[in-house]
XYZ file of C-alpha atoms in Angstrom:
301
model
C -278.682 -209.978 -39.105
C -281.022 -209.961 -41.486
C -279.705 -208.510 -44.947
C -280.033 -204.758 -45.566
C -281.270 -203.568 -49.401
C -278.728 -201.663 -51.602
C -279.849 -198.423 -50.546
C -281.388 -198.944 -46.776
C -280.773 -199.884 -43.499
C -282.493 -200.857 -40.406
C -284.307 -198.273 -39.196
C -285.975 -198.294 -42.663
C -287.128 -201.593 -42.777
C -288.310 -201.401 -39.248
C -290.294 -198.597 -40.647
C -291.913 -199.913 -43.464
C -292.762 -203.055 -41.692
C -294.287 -201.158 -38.772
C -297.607 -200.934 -40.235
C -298.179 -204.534 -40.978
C -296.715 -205.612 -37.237
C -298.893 -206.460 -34.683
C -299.885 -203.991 -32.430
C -297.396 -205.043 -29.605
C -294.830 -205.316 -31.754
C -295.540 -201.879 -33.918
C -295.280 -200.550 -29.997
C -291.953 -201.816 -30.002
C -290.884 -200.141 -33.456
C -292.448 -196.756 -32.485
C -289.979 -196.293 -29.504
C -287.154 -197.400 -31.895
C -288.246 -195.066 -34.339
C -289.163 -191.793 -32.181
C -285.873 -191.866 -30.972
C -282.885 -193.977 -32.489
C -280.286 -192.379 -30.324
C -281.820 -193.306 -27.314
C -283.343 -196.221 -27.936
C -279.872 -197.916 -29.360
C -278.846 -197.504 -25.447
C -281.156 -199.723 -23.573
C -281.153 -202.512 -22.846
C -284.005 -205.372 -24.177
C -285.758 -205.065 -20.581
C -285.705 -201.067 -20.636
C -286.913 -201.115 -24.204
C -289.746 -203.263 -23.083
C -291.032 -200.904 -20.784
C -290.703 -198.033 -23.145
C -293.140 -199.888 -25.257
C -295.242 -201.347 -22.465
C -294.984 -204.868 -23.550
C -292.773 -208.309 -22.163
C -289.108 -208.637 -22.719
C -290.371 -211.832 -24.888
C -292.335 -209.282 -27.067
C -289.424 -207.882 -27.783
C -287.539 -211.320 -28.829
C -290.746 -212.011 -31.302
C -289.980 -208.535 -32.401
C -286.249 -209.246 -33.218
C -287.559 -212.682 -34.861
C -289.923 -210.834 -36.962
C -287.159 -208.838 -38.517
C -284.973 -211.702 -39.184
C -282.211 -210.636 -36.308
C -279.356 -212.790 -34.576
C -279.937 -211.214 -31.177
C -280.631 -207.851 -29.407
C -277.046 -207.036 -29.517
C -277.758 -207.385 -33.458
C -280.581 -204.589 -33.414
C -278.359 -201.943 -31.337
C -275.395 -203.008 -34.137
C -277.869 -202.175 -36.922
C -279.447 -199.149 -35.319
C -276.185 -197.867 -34.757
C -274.822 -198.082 -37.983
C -278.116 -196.529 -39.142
C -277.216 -193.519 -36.803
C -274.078 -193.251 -38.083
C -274.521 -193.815 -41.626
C -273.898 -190.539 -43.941
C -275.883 -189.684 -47.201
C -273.575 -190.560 -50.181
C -273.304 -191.737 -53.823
C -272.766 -195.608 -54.383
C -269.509 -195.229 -55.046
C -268.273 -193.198 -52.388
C -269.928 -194.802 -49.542
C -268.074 -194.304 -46.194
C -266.464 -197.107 -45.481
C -267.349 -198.740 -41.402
C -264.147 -199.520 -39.492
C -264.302 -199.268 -36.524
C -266.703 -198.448 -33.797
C -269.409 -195.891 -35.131
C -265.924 -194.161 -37.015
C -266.631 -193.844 -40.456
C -263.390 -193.366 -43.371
C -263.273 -189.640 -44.316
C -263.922 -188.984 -40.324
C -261.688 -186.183 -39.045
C -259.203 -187.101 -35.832
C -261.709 -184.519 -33.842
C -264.329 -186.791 -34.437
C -262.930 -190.036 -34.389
C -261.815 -188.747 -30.706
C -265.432 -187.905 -29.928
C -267.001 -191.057 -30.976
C -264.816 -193.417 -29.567
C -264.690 -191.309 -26.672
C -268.308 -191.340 -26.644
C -268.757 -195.217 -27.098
C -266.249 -195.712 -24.344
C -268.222 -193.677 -21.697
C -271.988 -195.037 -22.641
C -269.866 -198.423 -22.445
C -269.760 -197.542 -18.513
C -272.875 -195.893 -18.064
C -274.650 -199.070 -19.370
C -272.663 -201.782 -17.502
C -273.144 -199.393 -14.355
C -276.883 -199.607 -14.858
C -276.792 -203.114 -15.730
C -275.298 -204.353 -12.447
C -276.826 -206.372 -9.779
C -275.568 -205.526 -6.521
C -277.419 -208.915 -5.162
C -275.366 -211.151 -7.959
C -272.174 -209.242 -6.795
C -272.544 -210.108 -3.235
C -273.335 -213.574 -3.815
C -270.450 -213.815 -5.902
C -268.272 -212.437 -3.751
C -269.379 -214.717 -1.063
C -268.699 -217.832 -2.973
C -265.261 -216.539 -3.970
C -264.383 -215.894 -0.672
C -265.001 -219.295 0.166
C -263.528 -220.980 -3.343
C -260.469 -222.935 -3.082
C -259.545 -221.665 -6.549
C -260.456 -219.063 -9.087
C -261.058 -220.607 -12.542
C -260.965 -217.803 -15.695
C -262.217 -218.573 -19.119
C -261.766 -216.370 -21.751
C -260.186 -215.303 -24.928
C -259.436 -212.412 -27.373
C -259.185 -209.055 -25.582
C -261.891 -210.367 -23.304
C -258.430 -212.347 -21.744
C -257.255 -208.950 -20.681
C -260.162 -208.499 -18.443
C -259.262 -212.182 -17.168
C -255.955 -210.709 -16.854
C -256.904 -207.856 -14.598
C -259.250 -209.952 -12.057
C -256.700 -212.168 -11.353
C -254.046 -209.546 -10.327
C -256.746 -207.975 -8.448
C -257.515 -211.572 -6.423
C -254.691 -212.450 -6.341
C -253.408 -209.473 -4.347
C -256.253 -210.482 -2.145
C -255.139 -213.674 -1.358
C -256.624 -215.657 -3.776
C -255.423 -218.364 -5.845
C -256.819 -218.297 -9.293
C -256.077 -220.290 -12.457
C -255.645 -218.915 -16.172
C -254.474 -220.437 -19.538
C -254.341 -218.042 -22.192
C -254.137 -221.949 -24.383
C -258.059 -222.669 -25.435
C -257.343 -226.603 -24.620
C -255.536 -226.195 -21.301
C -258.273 -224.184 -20.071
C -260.623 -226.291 -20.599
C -258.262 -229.415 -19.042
C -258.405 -226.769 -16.223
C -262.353 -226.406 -16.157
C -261.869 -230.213 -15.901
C -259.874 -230.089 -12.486
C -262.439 -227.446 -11.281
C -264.691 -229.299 -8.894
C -266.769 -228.166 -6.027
C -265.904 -225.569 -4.055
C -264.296 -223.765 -7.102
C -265.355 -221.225 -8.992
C -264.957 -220.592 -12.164
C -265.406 -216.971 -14.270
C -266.325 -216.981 -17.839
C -265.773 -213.634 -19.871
C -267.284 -213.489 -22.774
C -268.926 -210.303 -24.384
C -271.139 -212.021 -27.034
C -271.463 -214.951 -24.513
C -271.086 -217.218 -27.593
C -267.691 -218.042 -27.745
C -267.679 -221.730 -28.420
C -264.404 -222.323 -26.418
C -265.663 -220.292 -23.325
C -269.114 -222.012 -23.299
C -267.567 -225.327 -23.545
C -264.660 -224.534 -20.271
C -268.285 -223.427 -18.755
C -269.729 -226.481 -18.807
C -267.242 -229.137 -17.967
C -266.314 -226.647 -14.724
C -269.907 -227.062 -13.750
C -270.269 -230.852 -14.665
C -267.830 -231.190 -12.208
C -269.397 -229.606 -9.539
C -267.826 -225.853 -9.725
C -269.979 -222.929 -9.003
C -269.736 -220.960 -12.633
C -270.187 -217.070 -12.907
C -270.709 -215.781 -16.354
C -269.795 -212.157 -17.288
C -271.144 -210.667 -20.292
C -272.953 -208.798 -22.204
C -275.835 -211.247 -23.566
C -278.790 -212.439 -21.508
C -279.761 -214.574 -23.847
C -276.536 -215.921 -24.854
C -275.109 -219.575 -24.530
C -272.767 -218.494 -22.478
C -275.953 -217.331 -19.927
C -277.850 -220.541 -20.047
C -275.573 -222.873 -18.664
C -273.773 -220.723 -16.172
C -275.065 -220.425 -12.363
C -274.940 -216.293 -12.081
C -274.373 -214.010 -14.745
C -272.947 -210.276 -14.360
C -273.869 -208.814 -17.096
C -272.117 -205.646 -18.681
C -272.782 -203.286 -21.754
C -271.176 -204.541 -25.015
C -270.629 -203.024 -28.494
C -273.530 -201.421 -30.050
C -271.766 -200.093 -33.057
C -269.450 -202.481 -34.013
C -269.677 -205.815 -36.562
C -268.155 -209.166 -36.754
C -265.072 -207.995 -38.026
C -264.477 -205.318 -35.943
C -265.858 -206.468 -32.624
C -262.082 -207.131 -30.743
C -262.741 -203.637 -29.470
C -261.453 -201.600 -26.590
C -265.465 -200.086 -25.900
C -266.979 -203.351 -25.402
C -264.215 -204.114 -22.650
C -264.954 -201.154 -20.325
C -267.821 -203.016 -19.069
C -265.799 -206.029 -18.313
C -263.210 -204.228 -16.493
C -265.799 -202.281 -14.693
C -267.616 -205.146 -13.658
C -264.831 -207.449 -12.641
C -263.229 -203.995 -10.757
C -266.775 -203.810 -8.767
C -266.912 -207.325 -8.119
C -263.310 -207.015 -6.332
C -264.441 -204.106 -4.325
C -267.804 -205.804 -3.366
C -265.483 -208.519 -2.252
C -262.910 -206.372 -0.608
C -265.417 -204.583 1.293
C -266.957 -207.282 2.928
C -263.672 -209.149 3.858
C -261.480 -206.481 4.455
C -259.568 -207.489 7.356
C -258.044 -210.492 5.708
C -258.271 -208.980 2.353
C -256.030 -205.640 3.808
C -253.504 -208.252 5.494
C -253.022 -209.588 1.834
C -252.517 -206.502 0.165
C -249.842 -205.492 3.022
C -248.092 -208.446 2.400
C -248.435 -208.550 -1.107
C -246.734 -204.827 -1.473
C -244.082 -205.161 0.703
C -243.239 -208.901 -0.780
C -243.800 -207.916 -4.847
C -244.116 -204.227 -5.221
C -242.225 -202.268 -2.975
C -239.090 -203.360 -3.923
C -239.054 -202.548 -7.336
C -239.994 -198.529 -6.811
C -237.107 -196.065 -6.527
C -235.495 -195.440 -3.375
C -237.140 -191.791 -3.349
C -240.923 -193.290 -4.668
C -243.729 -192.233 -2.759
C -245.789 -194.483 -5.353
């Protein structure tokens, strides 16, 4: 992102560049600046249309201010937001998620609380119901389910296949950044391989991506960046709501997850619901087989 001066941040440079921008793009910076809160919540298309302009207006816009990608510009207006008046030498420090040092446990609660729920809200918005029931379709006919991903985003990995698998599934996943891309090797057509990847530009994930889909597997990319590497070479993309206050060092966070595990969770019901006979036969079988016997003789759970 581009760099901030000693005593600014974004939302100031975005305002004193406004007024040498070009029309379309000063459109863009008004609805940023009327209303930072709100504005660091949608998402590039929904921004757009606040300003009445083209989701590529809003690209030249993040070019103009020098800015990795729109995940960047929610970062920066973020930290803006949360940013508190200080001297030099007692400026908070950022650690974690919008949570500031000096913050009290009340609002540390608050705000990760906070960031945890608009987490949801966003992915729920951001949800195709058509690139769910496609998926679903293609899983249901998949010989194999392929996962790539790493980090915490592995946990998410973690959780579809239990879900699938319970299903009666078979899916694939090496925690190993090699083997799973030997495994994305094996993929071949009528396979289907899921890559999880907030950012989208995990160079491991993007590379499992495209060897699975050199070799014929149908790819389905979950994350949080349209315009991510990860997007461009994968066949579908379900795409969630990532950090918006966060950094690079801080980004392994449990907020930008929710919107994995909230996709991947409606995914499975999407494909639950429209195989349900077979999928209910599995989950019989599955409890009686795995789970059952390890409750207590008086369980009811």
């Amino acid at each position: 992102m581009a760099d901030q001066d000693e005593g600014g941040n974004l939302l100031h440079q975005i305002s004193r560049r406004a007024s040498s921008l070009s029309p379309a793009l000063r459109g863009v910076a008004d609805v940023i600046l009327a209303n930072p809160e709100d504005a660091q919540s949608l998402s590039i298309t929904e921004l757009a249309s606040r300003a009445g302009v083209a989701d590529s207006t809003v690209s030249r816009f993040l070019r103009e201010l020098d800015l990795d990608g729109y995940n960047q510009l929610r970062l920066g207006i973020a930290q803006a937001i949360y940013s508190r008046p200080a001297a030099a030498d007692q400026r908070a420090t950022w650690v974690y998620e919008g949570v500031l040092r000096g913050d009290s446990r009340e609002q540390i609660l608050e705000k990760v609380l906070h960031g945890s729920v608009e987490a949801l809200h966003r992915t729920a918005e951001r949800l195709d119901p058509a690139v769910l029931d496609d998926a679903a379709e293609r899983i249901h006919a998949a010989s194999c389910i392929y996962f790539a991903a790493m980090g915490s985003s592995a946990t998410s990995a973690e959780n579809a296949i239990m879900r699938f698998v319970r299903a009666g599934k078979r899916c694939l996943f090496f925690r190993d950044q090699s083997i799973q891309s030997m495994g994305s090797a094996t993929a071949g057509e009528g396979d289907v391989l899921i890559a999880i990847s907030d950012s989208g530009d995990s160079t491991p994930i993007v590379s499992s991506a495209q060897i699975a889909k050199f070799h014929g597997a149908f790819v389905l990319g979950v994350t949080s960046n349209i315009d991510s590497a990860l997007a461009a070479v994968v066949d579908s993309v379900v795409l969630t709501a990532g950090t918006v206050a966060s950094s690079d060092v801080y980004g392994e966070s449990v907020t930008g997850k929710w919107g994995q595990l909230l996709a991947i969770d409606a995914l499975y019901a999407t494909y639950a619901a429209r195989y349900y006979e077979e999928t209910a036969d599995y989950l019989q079988a599955s409890y009686l087989a795995a789970i059952k016997p390890t409750r207590g003789t008086g369980s009811t759970h």
